[in-house]
Coordinates of N, CA and C in Angstrom, one line a residue:
Chain N
M1323 N 8.5 142.7 -153.5 CA 8.3 141.2 -153.4 C 7.7 140.9 -152.1
P1324 N 6.3 140.6 -152.1 CA 5.7 140.3 -150.8 C 6.1 139.0 -150.2
L1325 N 6.1 138.8 -148.9 CA 6.5 137.6 -148.3 C 5.3 137.0 -147.6
E1326 N 5.1 135.7 -147.8 CA 4.0 135.0 -147.2 C 4.4 134.1 -146.1
V1327 N 3.9 134.3 -144.9 CA 4.3 133.5 -143.8 C 3.0 133.2 -143.0
N1328 N 2.8 131.9 -142.7 CA 1.6 131.5 -141.9 C 0.3 132.1 -142.5
G1329 N 0.2 132.1 -143.8 CA -1.0 132.6 -144.4 C -1.2 134.1 -144.5
K1330 N -0.2 134.8 -143.9 CA -0.3 136.3 -144.0 C 0.7 136.8 -145.0
T1331 N 0.4 137.9 -145.6 CA 1.3 138.5 -146.6 C 1.9 139.8 -146.0
Y1332 N 3.2 139.8 -146.2 CA 4.0 141.0 -145.6 C 4.6 141.7 -146.8
E1333 N 4.6 143.1 -146.7 CA 5.2 143.9 -147.7 C 6.7 144.0 -147.5
T1334 N 7.5 143.9 -148.5 CA 8.9 144.1 -148.4 C 9.4 145.0 -149.5
D1335 N 10.6 145.5 -149.4 CA 11.2 146.3 -150.5 C 11.8 145.3 -151.5
E1336 N 12.4 145.9 -152.5 CA 12.9 145.1 -153.6 C 14.1 144.1 -153.2
E1337 N 14.7 144.4 -152.1 CA 15.8 143.6 -151.6 C 15.3 142.6 -150.5
G1338 N 14.0 142.6 -150.2 CA 13.5 141.7 -149.2 C 13.5 142.2 -147.8
Y1339 N 13.8 143.5 -147.6 CA 13.7 144.1 -146.2 C 12.2 144.4 -146.0
L1340 N 11.8 144.1 -144.8 CA 10.4 144.4 -144.4 C 10.0 145.8 -144.5
A1341 N 8.9 146.1 -145.1 CA 8.5 147.5 -145.3 C 8.0 148.1 -143.9
N1342 N 7.3 147.4 -143.1 CA 6.9 148.0 -141.8 C 7.5 147.2 -140.7
L1343 N 8.3 147.9 -139.9 CA 9.0 147.4 -138.8 C 8.0 146.7 -137.8
N1344 N 6.8 147.2 -137.7 CA 5.8 146.7 -136.7 C 5.2 145.4 -137.2
D1345 N 5.4 145.0 -138.4 CA 4.9 143.7 -138.9 C 5.7 142.6 -138.4
W1346 N 6.9 142.8 -137.9 CA 7.8 141.8 -137.6 C 7.4 140.8 -136.5
N1347 N 7.7 139.5 -136.7 CA 7.5 138.5 -135.7 C 8.6 137.5 -135.9
E1348 N 8.8 136.5 -134.9 CA 9.8 135.6 -135.0 C 9.7 134.6 -136.2
D1349 N 8.5 134.2 -136.5 CA 8.2 133.3 -137.6 C 8.7 134.0 -138.9
L1350 N 8.5 135.3 -139.0 CA 8.9 136.0 -140.2 C 10.4 135.9 -140.4
A1351 N 11.1 136.1 -139.3 CA 12.6 136.0 -139.3 C 13.0 134.6 -139.7
K1352 N 12.4 133.6 -139.2 CA 12.7 132.2 -139.5 C 12.5 132.0 -141.0
A1353 N 11.4 132.5 -141.5 CA 11.1 132.3 -142.9 C 12.1 133.0 -143.8
M1354 N 12.5 134.2 -143.5 CA 13.5 134.9 -144.3 C 14.8 134.2 -144.3
A1355 N 15.2 133.6 -143.1 CA 16.4 132.9 -143.0 C 16.4 131.6 -143.8
E1356 N 15.3 130.9 -143.7 CA 15.1 129.7 -144.5 C 15.3 129.9 -146.0
A1357 N 14.7 131.0 -146.4 CA 14.8 131.4 -147.8 C 16.3 131.5 -148.3
D1358 N 17.1 131.9 -147.3 CA 18.6 132.1 -147.6 C 19.3 130.8 -147.2
G1359 N 18.6 129.7 -146.8 CA 19.3 128.5 -146.5 C 19.9 128.5 -145.1
T1360 N 19.4 129.3 -144.2 CA 20.0 129.4 -142.8 C 18.9 129.0 -141.8
T1361 N 19.3 128.2 -140.8 CA 18.5 127.9 -139.7 C 19.0 128.7 -138.5
L1362 N 18.1 129.5 -137.9 CA 18.5 130.4 -136.9 C 18.7 129.7 -135.6
D1363 N 19.8 129.8 -134.9 CA 20.1 129.3 -133.6 C 20.1 130.4 -132.6
E1364 N 20.4 130.0 -131.4 CA 20.4 131.1 -130.3 C 21.4 132.2 -130.5
N1365 N 22.5 131.9 -131.2 CA 23.5 132.9 -131.5 C 23.0 133.9 -132.5
H1366 N 22.3 133.4 -133.5 CA 21.7 134.3 -134.4 C 20.7 135.2 -133.7
W1367 N 19.8 134.6 -132.9 CA 18.8 135.4 -132.2 C 19.4 136.5 -131.3
E1368 N 20.5 136.1 -130.7 CA 21.2 137.1 -129.8 C 21.5 138.4 -130.6
V1369 N 22.0 138.2 -131.8 CA 22.3 139.4 -132.7 C 21.0 140.1 -133.2
I1370 N 20.1 139.3 -133.6 CA 18.8 139.9 -134.1 C 18.1 140.7 -133.0
N1371 N 18.1 140.1 -131.8 CA 17.4 140.9 -130.7 C 18.2 142.1 -130.3
F1372 N 19.5 142.0 -130.4 CA 20.4 143.1 -130.1 C 20.1 144.3 -131.1
L1373 N 19.9 143.9 -132.4 CA 19.7 144.9 -133.4 C 18.3 145.6 -133.2
R1374 N 17.3 144.8 -132.8 CA 16.0 145.4 -132.6 C 16.0 146.4 -131.4
E1375 N 16.8 146.0 -130.4 CA 17.0 147.0 -129.3 C 17.7 148.2 -129.7
Y1376 N 18.8 148.0 -130.5 CA 19.5 149.2 -131.0 C 18.6 150.1 -131.8
Y1377 N 17.8 149.5 -132.7 CA 16.9 150.4 -133.5 C 15.9 151.1 -132.6
E1378 N 15.4 150.4 -131.7 CA 14.4 151.0 -130.7 C 15.0 152.2 -130.1
E1379 N 16.3 152.1 -129.7 CA 16.9 153.2 -129.0 C 17.4 154.4 -129.9
Y1380 N 18.0 154.0 -131.1 CA 18.6 155.0 -131.9 C 17.9 155.3 -133.2
Q1381 N 16.9 154.5 -133.5 CA 16.1 154.7 -134.8 C 16.9 154.6 -136.1
I1382 N 18.0 153.8 -136.0 CA 18.7 153.5 -137.2 C 19.3 152.1 -137.1
A1383 N 19.5 151.5 -138.2 CA 20.2 150.2 -138.3 C 21.7 150.5 -138.3
P1384 N 22.5 150.0 -137.4 CA 23.9 150.4 -137.3 C 24.8 149.8 -138.4
A1385 N 25.8 150.6 -138.8 CA 26.8 150.1 -139.7 C 27.5 148.9 -139.1
V1386 N 28.1 148.1 -139.9 CA 28.7 146.8 -139.4 C 29.8 147.0 -138.4
R1387 N 30.6 148.1 -138.6 CA 31.7 148.4 -137.7 C 31.1 148.8 -136.3
V1388 N 30.0 149.5 -136.3 CA 29.4 150.0 -135.1 C 28.7 148.8 -134.4
L1389 N 28.1 148.0 -135.2 CA 27.4 146.8 -134.6 C 28.5 145.9 -133.9
T1390 N 29.6 145.7 -134.6 CA 30.6 144.8 -134.0 C 31.1 145.3 -132.7
K1391 N 31.4 146.6 -132.6 CA 31.8 147.2 -131.4 C 30.8 147.1 -130.3
A1392 N 29.6 147.4 -130.7 CA 28.5 147.4 -129.7 C 28.2 146.0 -129.1
I1393 N 28.3 145.0 -130.0 CA 28.1 143.6 -129.6 C 29.2 143.3 -128.6
G1394 N 30.4 143.7 -128.9 CA 31.6 143.4 -128.1 C 31.4 144.0 -126.7
K1395 N 30.8 145.2 -126.6 CA 30.6 145.9 -125.4 C 29.6 145.1 -124.5
K1396 N 28.5 144.6 -125.2 CA 27.5 143.9 -124.5 C 27.7 142.5 -124.2
L1397 N 28.2 141.7 -125.2 CA 28.3 140.3 -125.1 C 29.8 139.8 -125.0
G1398 N 30.7 140.7 -125.0 CA 32.1 140.3 -124.8 C 32.9 140.1 -126.1
P1399 N 34.2 140.1 -126.0 CA 35.1 140.1 -127.2 C 34.9 138.8 -128.1
D1400 N 34.5 137.7 -127.4 CA 34.4 136.5 -128.2 C 33.3 136.6 -129.3
K1401 N 32.4 137.5 -129.1 CA 31.3 137.7 -130.0 C 31.4 139.1 -130.8
G1402 N 32.1 140.0 -130.1 CA 32.2 141.3 -130.8 C 33.4 141.4 -131.7
N1403 N 33.4 140.4 -132.6 CA 34.5 140.5 -133.6 C 33.9 140.1 -135.0
S1404 N 34.5 140.6 -136.0 CA 34.0 140.4 -137.4 C 33.9 138.9 -137.8
K1405 N 34.9 138.2 -137.4 CA 35.0 136.8 -137.8 C 33.8 136.0 -137.3
Y1406 N 33.5 136.2 -136.0 CA 32.3 135.5 -135.4 C 31.0 135.9 -136.1
L1407 N 30.9 137.2 -136.3 CA 29.6 137.7 -136.9 C 29.5 137.3 -138.4
Y1408 N 30.6 137.3 -139.1 CA 30.5 136.8 -140.5 C 30.2 135.4 -140.6
E1409 N 30.7 134.6 -139.6 CA 30.3 133.2 -139.6 C 28.8 132.9 -139.4
L1410 N 28.3 133.7 -138.5 CA 26.8 133.6 -138.3 C 26.0 134.1 -139.5
F1411 N 26.5 135.3 -140.0 CA 25.7 135.9 -141.1 C 26.7 136.1 -142.3
P1412 N 26.9 135.1 -143.1 CA 27.9 135.2 -144.2 C 27.6 136.2 -145.3
Y1413 N 26.3 136.7 -145.4 CA 26.0 137.7 -146.3 C 26.4 139.1 -145.8
G1414 N 27.0 139.2 -144.7 CA 27.3 140.5 -144.1 C 26.5 140.6 -142.8
P1415 N 27.1 140.7 -141.6 CA 26.3 140.7 -140.4 C 25.3 141.8 -140.3
A1416 N 25.6 143.0 -140.7 CA 24.7 144.1 -140.6 C 23.5 143.9 -141.6
K1417 N 23.9 143.7 -142.8 CA 22.9 143.6 -143.9 C 21.9 142.4 -143.6
Q1418 N 22.5 141.2 -143.4 CA 21.6 140.0 -143.3 C 20.9 140.0 -142.0
A1419 N 21.5 140.3 -140.9 CA 20.9 140.3 -139.6 C 19.8 141.4 -139.5
C1420 N 20.0 142.5 -140.1 CA 19.0 143.6 -140.1 C 17.8 143.1 -140.8
K1421 N 18.0 142.4 -141.9 CA 16.9 141.9 -142.7 C 16.0 141.0 -141.8
Y1422 N 16.6 140.0 -141.1 CA 15.9 139.1 -140.3 C 15.2 139.8 -139.1
A1423 N 15.8 140.9 -138.7 CA 15.3 141.7 -137.5 C 14.2 142.6 -138.0
G1424 N 13.9 142.6 -139.3 CA 12.8 143.5 -139.8 C 13.2 145.0 -139.9
L1425 N 14.5 145.3 -139.8 CA 14.9 146.6 -139.9 C 15.2 147.0 -141.3
P1426 N 15.3 148.3 -141.6 CA 15.7 148.7 -142.9 C 17.2 148.4 -143.1
K1427 N 17.6 148.4 -144.4 CA 19.0 148.2 -144.7 C 19.9 149.3 -144.0
P1428 N 21.0 148.9 -143.4 CA 21.8 149.9 -142.6 C 22.1 151.1 -143.5
T1429 N 22.1 152.3 -143.0 CA 22.5 153.5 -143.7 C 23.9 153.3 -144.2
G1430 N 24.1 153.6 -145.5 CA 25.5 153.6 -146.0 C 25.8 152.2 -146.6
C1431 N 24.9 151.2 -146.5 CA 25.2 149.9 -147.0 C 24.7 149.9 -148.5
V1432 N 25.6 149.5 -149.4 CA 25.2 149.4 -150.8 C 25.1 148.0 -151.3
Chain J
M1365 N 44.3 138.8 -151.5 CA 43.0 139.5 -151.3 C 42.7 139.5 -149.8
S1366 N 42.2 140.6 -149.3 CA 41.9 140.7 -147.9 C 40.5 140.2 -147.6
E1367 N 40.3 139.7 -146.4 CA 39.0 139.2 -146.0 C 38.1 140.4 -145.7
P1368 N 36.8 140.3 -145.8 CA 35.9 141.4 -145.6 C 36.0 142.0 -144.2
W1369 N 36.5 141.2 -143.2 CA 36.6 141.7 -141.8 C 37.9 142.4 -141.5
E1370 N 38.8 142.3 -142.5 CA 40.1 143.0 -142.2 C 40.0 144.5 -142.6
E1371 N 40.4 145.3 -141.7 CA 40.2 146.7 -142.0 C 41.5 147.3 -142.6
E1372 N 41.3 148.2 -143.5 CA 42.5 148.9 -144.1 C 42.7 150.2 -143.2
G1373 N 43.9 150.6 -143.3 CA 44.3 151.8 -142.6 C 43.6 153.1 -143.1
P1374 N 43.5 154.1 -142.3 CA 42.7 155.3 -142.7 C 43.4 156.2 -143.7
G1375 N 44.7 155.9 -144.0 CA 45.3 156.8 -145.0 C 45.5 158.2 -144.5
E1376 N 45.4 159.2 -145.3 CA 45.6 160.6 -144.9 C 44.3 161.0 -144.2
V1377 N 44.4 161.5 -143.0 CA 43.2 162.0 -142.2 C 43.0 163.5 -142.4
K1378 N 41.9 163.9 -142.8 CA 41.5 165.3 -143.0 C 40.5 165.7 -141.9
K1379 N 40.5 167.0 -141.7 CA 39.5 167.5 -140.7 C 38.2 167.9 -141.5
F1380 N 37.2 167.2 -141.1 CA 35.9 167.5 -141.8 C 34.9 168.1 -140.7
M1381 N 34.3 169.2 -141.1 CA 33.3 169.8 -140.2 C 31.9 169.8 -141.0
Y1382 N 30.9 169.3 -140.4 CA 29.5 169.4 -140.9 C 28.8 170.5 -140.1
V1383 N 28.4 171.5 -140.9 CA 27.8 172.7 -140.2 C 26.3 172.6 -140.4
N1384 N 25.5 172.5 -139.3 CA 24.1 172.4 -139.4 C 23.4 173.7 -138.9
R1385 N 22.7 174.3 -139.9 CA 22.1 175.6 -139.6 C 20.6 175.6 -139.6
K1386 N 20.0 174.5 -140.0 CA 18.5 174.6 -140.2 C 17.7 173.8 -139.2
A1387 N 16.5 174.2 -139.0 CA 15.6 173.4 -138.0 C 15.5 172.0 -138.5
P1388 N 15.2 171.1 -137.6 CA 15.2 169.6 -138.0 C 14.1 169.2 -139.0
Y1389 N 13.0 169.9 -139.0 CA 11.9 169.5 -139.9 C 11.5 170.6 -140.8
G1390 N 10.8 170.3 -141.8 CA 10.4 171.4 -142.7 C 11.2 171.4 -144.0
T1391 N 12.5 171.1 -143.8 CA 13.4 170.8 -145.0 C 14.1 169.5 -144.7
I1392 N 14.8 169.0 -145.7 CA 15.4 167.7 -145.6 C 16.9 167.9 -145.1
Y1393 N 17.3 169.1 -145.0 CA 18.8 169.3 -144.7 C 19.3 168.6 -143.5
A1394 N 18.6 168.7 -142.4 CA 19.1 168.1 -141.1 C 19.3 166.6 -141.2
L1395 N 18.2 165.9 -141.8 CA 18.3 164.5 -141.9 C 19.4 164.1 -142.9
E1396 N 19.5 164.8 -144.0 CA 20.5 164.5 -145.0 C 21.9 164.6 -144.4
S1397 N 22.1 165.7 -143.7 CA 23.4 165.9 -143.0 C 23.7 164.8 -142.1
L1398 N 22.8 164.4 -141.3 CA 23.0 163.3 -140.4 C 23.4 162.0 -141.1
E1399 N 22.7 161.7 -142.2 CA 22.9 160.5 -143.0 C 24.3 160.5 -143.6
V1400 N 24.7 161.7 -144.1 CA 26.0 161.8 -144.7 C 27.1 161.6 -143.6
V1401 N 26.9 162.1 -142.4 CA 27.8 162.0 -141.3 C 28.0 160.5 -141.0
L1402 N 26.8 159.8 -140.9 CA 26.9 158.4 -140.5 C 27.6 157.5 -141.6
I1403 N 27.3 157.8 -142.8 CA 28.0 157.1 -143.9 C 29.5 157.4 -144.0
A1404 N 29.8 158.7 -143.9 CA 31.2 159.1 -144.0 C 32.0 158.7 -142.8
A1405 N 31.4 158.4 -141.7 CA 32.1 157.9 -140.5 C 33.0 156.7 -140.8
A1406 N 32.5 155.9 -141.8 CA 33.3 154.7 -142.1 C 34.7 155.1 -142.7
F1407 N 34.9 156.3 -143.1 CA 36.2 156.7 -143.7 C 37.2 157.1 -142.7
E1408 N 36.9 157.1 -141.4 CA 37.8 157.4 -140.3 C 38.6 158.7 -140.5
Q1409 N 37.8 159.7 -140.7 CA 38.4 161.0 -140.8 C 38.2 161.7 -139.4
D1410 N 38.8 162.9 -139.3 CA 38.7 163.7 -138.1 C 37.4 164.5 -138.3
V1411 N 36.3 164.0 -137.7 CA 35.0 164.6 -138.0 C 34.5 165.4 -136.8
S1412 N 33.9 166.6 -137.1 CA 33.2 167.3 -136.1 C 31.9 167.9 -136.6
L1413 N 30.9 168.1 -135.8 CA 29.6 168.7 -136.2 C 29.5 170.0 -135.5
A1414 N 29.0 171.0 -136.2 CA 28.7 172.3 -135.6 C 27.2 172.6 -135.7
F1415 N 26.6 173.0 -134.7 CA 25.2 173.4 -134.7 C 25.1 174.9 -134.4
V1416 N 24.6 175.6 -135.4 CA 24.5 177.1 -135.3 C 23.1 177.5 -135.8
D1417 N 22.7 178.7 -135.5 CA 21.4 179.2 -135.9 C 20.3 178.2 -135.5
D1418 N 19.3 178.1 -136.3 CA 18.2 177.1 -136.0 C 18.6 175.7 -135.9
G1419 N 19.9 175.4 -136.4 CA 20.4 174.1 -136.3 C 20.5 173.5 -134.9
V1420 N 20.5 174.4 -133.9 CA 20.6 174.0 -132.5 C 19.3 173.2 -132.1
Y1421 N 18.2 173.5 -132.8 CA 17.0 172.7 -132.5 C 17.1 171.3 -132.9
Q1422 N 18.0 170.9 -133.8 CA 18.1 169.5 -134.2 C 18.4 168.6 -133.0
I1423 N 19.2 169.1 -132.0 CA 19.5 168.3 -130.9 C 18.8 168.7 -129.6
K1424 N 17.7 169.3 -129.8 CA 16.9 169.7 -128.6 C 16.2 168.5 -128.1
K1425 N 16.1 168.3 -126.8 CA 15.4 167.2 -126.1 C 13.9 167.3 -126.4
G1426 N 13.2 166.2 -126.3 CA 11.7 166.2 -126.3 C 11.1 166.5 -127.6
Q1427 N 11.7 166.1 -128.7 CA 11.0 166.4 -130.0 C 9.8 165.4 -130.2
D1428 N 8.7 166.0 -130.6 CA 7.5 165.2 -130.9 C 7.0 165.5 -132.3
T1429 N 7.1 164.5 -133.1 CA 6.8 164.8 -134.6 C 5.4 164.2 -135.0
Q1430 N 4.7 163.8 -134.0 CA 3.4 163.2 -134.4 C 2.5 164.1 -135.2
G1431 N 2.5 165.3 -134.8 CA 1.6 166.3 -135.5 C 2.0 166.5 -136.9
I1432 N 3.2 166.3 -137.3 CA 3.6 166.6 -138.7 C 3.8 165.3 -139.5
G1433 N 3.6 164.1 -138.9 CA 3.6 162.9 -139.6 C 5.0 162.5 -140.1
M1434 N 6.0 163.0 -139.4 CA 7.4 162.6 -139.8 C 8.1 161.8 -138.7
K1435 N 9.1 161.0 -139.1 CA 9.8 160.3 -138.2 C 10.7 161.2 -137.3
N1436 N 10.6 161.0 -136.0 CA 11.5 161.7 -135.1 C 12.9 161.1 -135.1
F1437 N 13.8 161.7 -135.8 CA 15.1 161.1 -135.9 C 16.1 161.6 -134.9
S1438 N 15.6 162.4 -133.9 CA 16.6 162.9 -133.0 C 17.3 161.9 -132.1
P1439 N 16.7 160.7 -131.8 CA 17.5 159.7 -131.1 C 18.8 159.3 -131.8
T1440 N 18.8 159.4 -133.1 CA 20.0 159.0 -133.8 C 21.2 159.8 -133.5
Y1441 N 21.0 161.1 -133.1 CA 22.2 161.9 -132.7 C 22.9 161.2 -131.5
R1442 N 22.2 160.5 -130.7 CA 22.8 159.8 -129.6 C 23.7 158.6 -130.0
A1443 N 23.4 158.1 -131.3 CA 24.2 157.0 -131.8 C 25.6 157.4 -132.3
L1444 N 25.7 158.7 -132.5 CA 27.0 159.2 -133.1 C 28.2 158.8 -132.4
E1445 N 28.1 158.8 -131.1 CA 29.3 158.4 -130.2 C 29.8 157.0 -130.7
G1446 N 28.8 156.1 -130.9 CA 29.2 154.7 -131.3 C 29.9 154.7 -132.7
Y1447 N 29.7 155.8 -133.5 CA 30.3 155.9 -134.8 C 31.6 156.7 -134.7
D1448 N 32.1 156.9 -133.4 CA 33.3 157.7 -133.1 C 33.2 159.1 -133.6
V1449 N 32.0 159.6 -133.7 CA 31.8 161.1 -134.0 C 31.5 161.7 -132.6
E1450 N 32.5 162.3 -132.0 CA 32.4 162.7 -130.6 C 32.5 164.2 -130.4
K1451 N 32.9 164.9 -131.5 CA 33.1 166.4 -131.4 C 31.9 167.1 -131.9
L1452 N 31.0 167.5 -131.0 CA 29.8 168.2 -131.3 C 29.9 169.6 -130.7
Y1453 N 29.9 170.6 -131.6 CA 30.1 172.0 -131.1 C 28.7 172.8 -131.3
V1454 N 28.4 173.5 -130.3 CA 27.1 174.3 -130.4 C 27.5 175.8 -130.2
E1455 N 27.0 176.6 -131.0 CA 27.3 178.0 -130.8 C 26.5 178.7 -129.7
A1456 N 27.2 179.3 -128.7 CA 26.6 179.8 -127.5 C 25.5 180.9 -127.9
E1457 N 25.9 181.8 -128.8 CA 24.9 182.8 -129.2 C 23.6 182.3 -129.8
S1458 N 23.7 181.2 -130.6 CA 22.5 180.6 -131.2 C 21.6 180.1 -130.1
L1459 N 22.2 179.4 -129.1 CA 21.5 178.9 -128.0 C 20.8 180.0 -127.3
A1460 N 21.5 181.0 -126.9 CA 21.0 182.1 -126.1 C 19.9 182.9 -126.8
E1461 N 20.1 183.1 -128.1 CA 19.0 183.8 -128.9 C 17.7 183.1 -128.9
R1462 N 17.8 181.8 -128.7 CA 16.5 181.0 -128.7 C 16.1 180.6 -127.3
G1463 N 16.7 181.1 -126.3 CA 16.3 180.9 -124.9 C 16.6 179.4 -124.5
L1464 N 17.7 178.9 -125.1 CA 18.1 177.5 -124.8 C 19.4 177.5 -124.0
T1465 N 19.6 176.4 -123.3 CA 20.9 176.2 -122.6 C 21.3 174.7 -122.9
E1466 N 22.6 174.4 -122.5 CA 23.1 173.1 -122.8 C 22.2 172.0 -122.2
D1467 N 21.5 172.3 -121.1 CA 20.6 171.3 -120.5 C 19.4 170.9 -121.4
D1468 N 19.1 171.7 -122.4 CA 18.0 171.4 -123.3 C 18.4 170.5 -124.4
L1469 N 19.7 170.1 -124.4 CA 20.2 169.3 -125.6 C 20.3 167.8 -125.2
L1470 N 20.1 167.0 -126.2 CA 20.0 165.5 -125.9 C 21.3 164.8 -126.0
V1471 N 22.4 165.5 -126.4 CA 23.7 164.8 -126.5 C 24.7 165.7 -125.8
P1472 N 25.8 165.2 -125.3 CA 26.8 166.0 -124.7 C 27.5 166.8 -125.8
V1473 N 27.7 168.1 -125.6 CA 28.3 169.0 -126.6 C 29.3 169.9 -125.9
E1474 N 30.1 170.6 -126.8 CA 30.9 171.7 -126.3 C 30.3 173.0 -126.8
V1475 N 30.0 173.9 -125.9 CA 29.4 175.2 -126.3 C 30.6 176.1 -126.6
K1476 N 30.5 176.7 -127.8 CA 31.6 177.6 -128.2 C 31.0 179.0 -128.6
S1477 N 31.8 180.0 -128.3 CA 31.3 181.3 -128.7 C 31.4 181.5 -130.2
R1478 N 30.8 182.5 -130.8 CA 30.8 182.7 -132.2 C 32.3 182.8 -132.7
E1479 N 33.0 183.5 -131.9 CA 34.4 183.7 -132.3 C 35.2 182.4 -132.3
E1480 N 35.0 181.6 -131.2 CA 35.7 180.3 -131.2 C 35.3 179.4 -132.4
M1481 N 34.0 179.5 -132.7 CA 33.4 178.7 -133.8 C 34.1 179.1 -135.1
A1482 N 34.3 180.4 -135.3 CA 34.9 180.8 -136.5 C 36.4 180.3 -136.6
R1483 N 37.0 180.3 -135.4 CA 38.4 179.8 -135.4 C 38.4 178.3 -135.7
L1484 N 37.5 177.5 -135.2 CA 37.4 176.1 -135.5 C 37.2 175.8 -136.9
M1485 N 36.3 176.6 -137.5 CA 36.0 176.5 -139.0 C 37.3 176.7 -139.8
D1486 N 38.0 177.7 -139.3 CA 39.3 178.1 -140.0 C 40.3 176.9 -140.0
E1487 N 40.2 176.0 -139.0 CA 41.2 174.9 -138.9 C 40.8 173.8 -139.8
Q1488 N 39.6 173.8 -140.4 CA 39.2 172.6 -141.1 C 39.8 172.4 -142.5
D1489 N 39.9 171.2 -143.0 CA 40.3 171.0 -144.4 C 39.0 171.0 -145.3
V1490 N 37.9 170.5 -144.7 CA 36.7 170.5 -145.5 C 35.5 170.9 -144.6
I1491 N 34.7 171.8 -145.2 CA 33.5 172.2 -144.4 C 32.3 171.9 -145.3
L1492 N 31.3 171.1 -144.7 CA 30.1 170.8 -145.5 C 29.0 171.5 -144.7
S1493 N 28.3 172.4 -145.4 CA 27.2 173.2 -144.8 C 25.9 172.7 -145.2
F1494 N 25.0 172.5 -144.2 CA 23.7 172.0 -144.5 C 22.6 173.0 -143.9

């Protein structure tokens, strides 16, 4: 299902994950979120940017448990907990945030 | 009903060892093994990885896959720690036969002799060989 943003068409897989990581830009993330009825605020961006850095370093999208722990390490326990992350990303923090970050679906996520 | 963020206990913990014997590229074994390890890490078992034979090349520093048009997945081995997979064993003889030392590897490992490795394997409940 291709995604159209600002007159450009982007390839995605059948679940809406971006096909090419390098196609990603912030407007694309906003458009994906809007389609889910979400408006991205600075807290969302913090997680999205964290995920992009994680992928850059390790070449994978982290499992939710790993993401939660890593966020806690970097941003403190107020943010490194499941409740906070599920409130930001009710469809599942790893799944939904990875999608907006232009990453593939986390390994092991079904 | 439990909330999605509530974790269940690990239940009975078994010792799982993933044995990696093949070079990282050319076959799918190395990547598949790594993916299984990452997925299975969610089950909170006692997991270790063994690198023997050409499998030691999987965690060699400085991999460059441009020439073969494949993704270099070696940085992912460094993510294992975050998945609580911290026991990585490398067979000393396999390293030596290939002119490698611990300094050539991109993750912290424990180097074990062939004899020690055999003993470790003997202690496992489950061994998955790739």
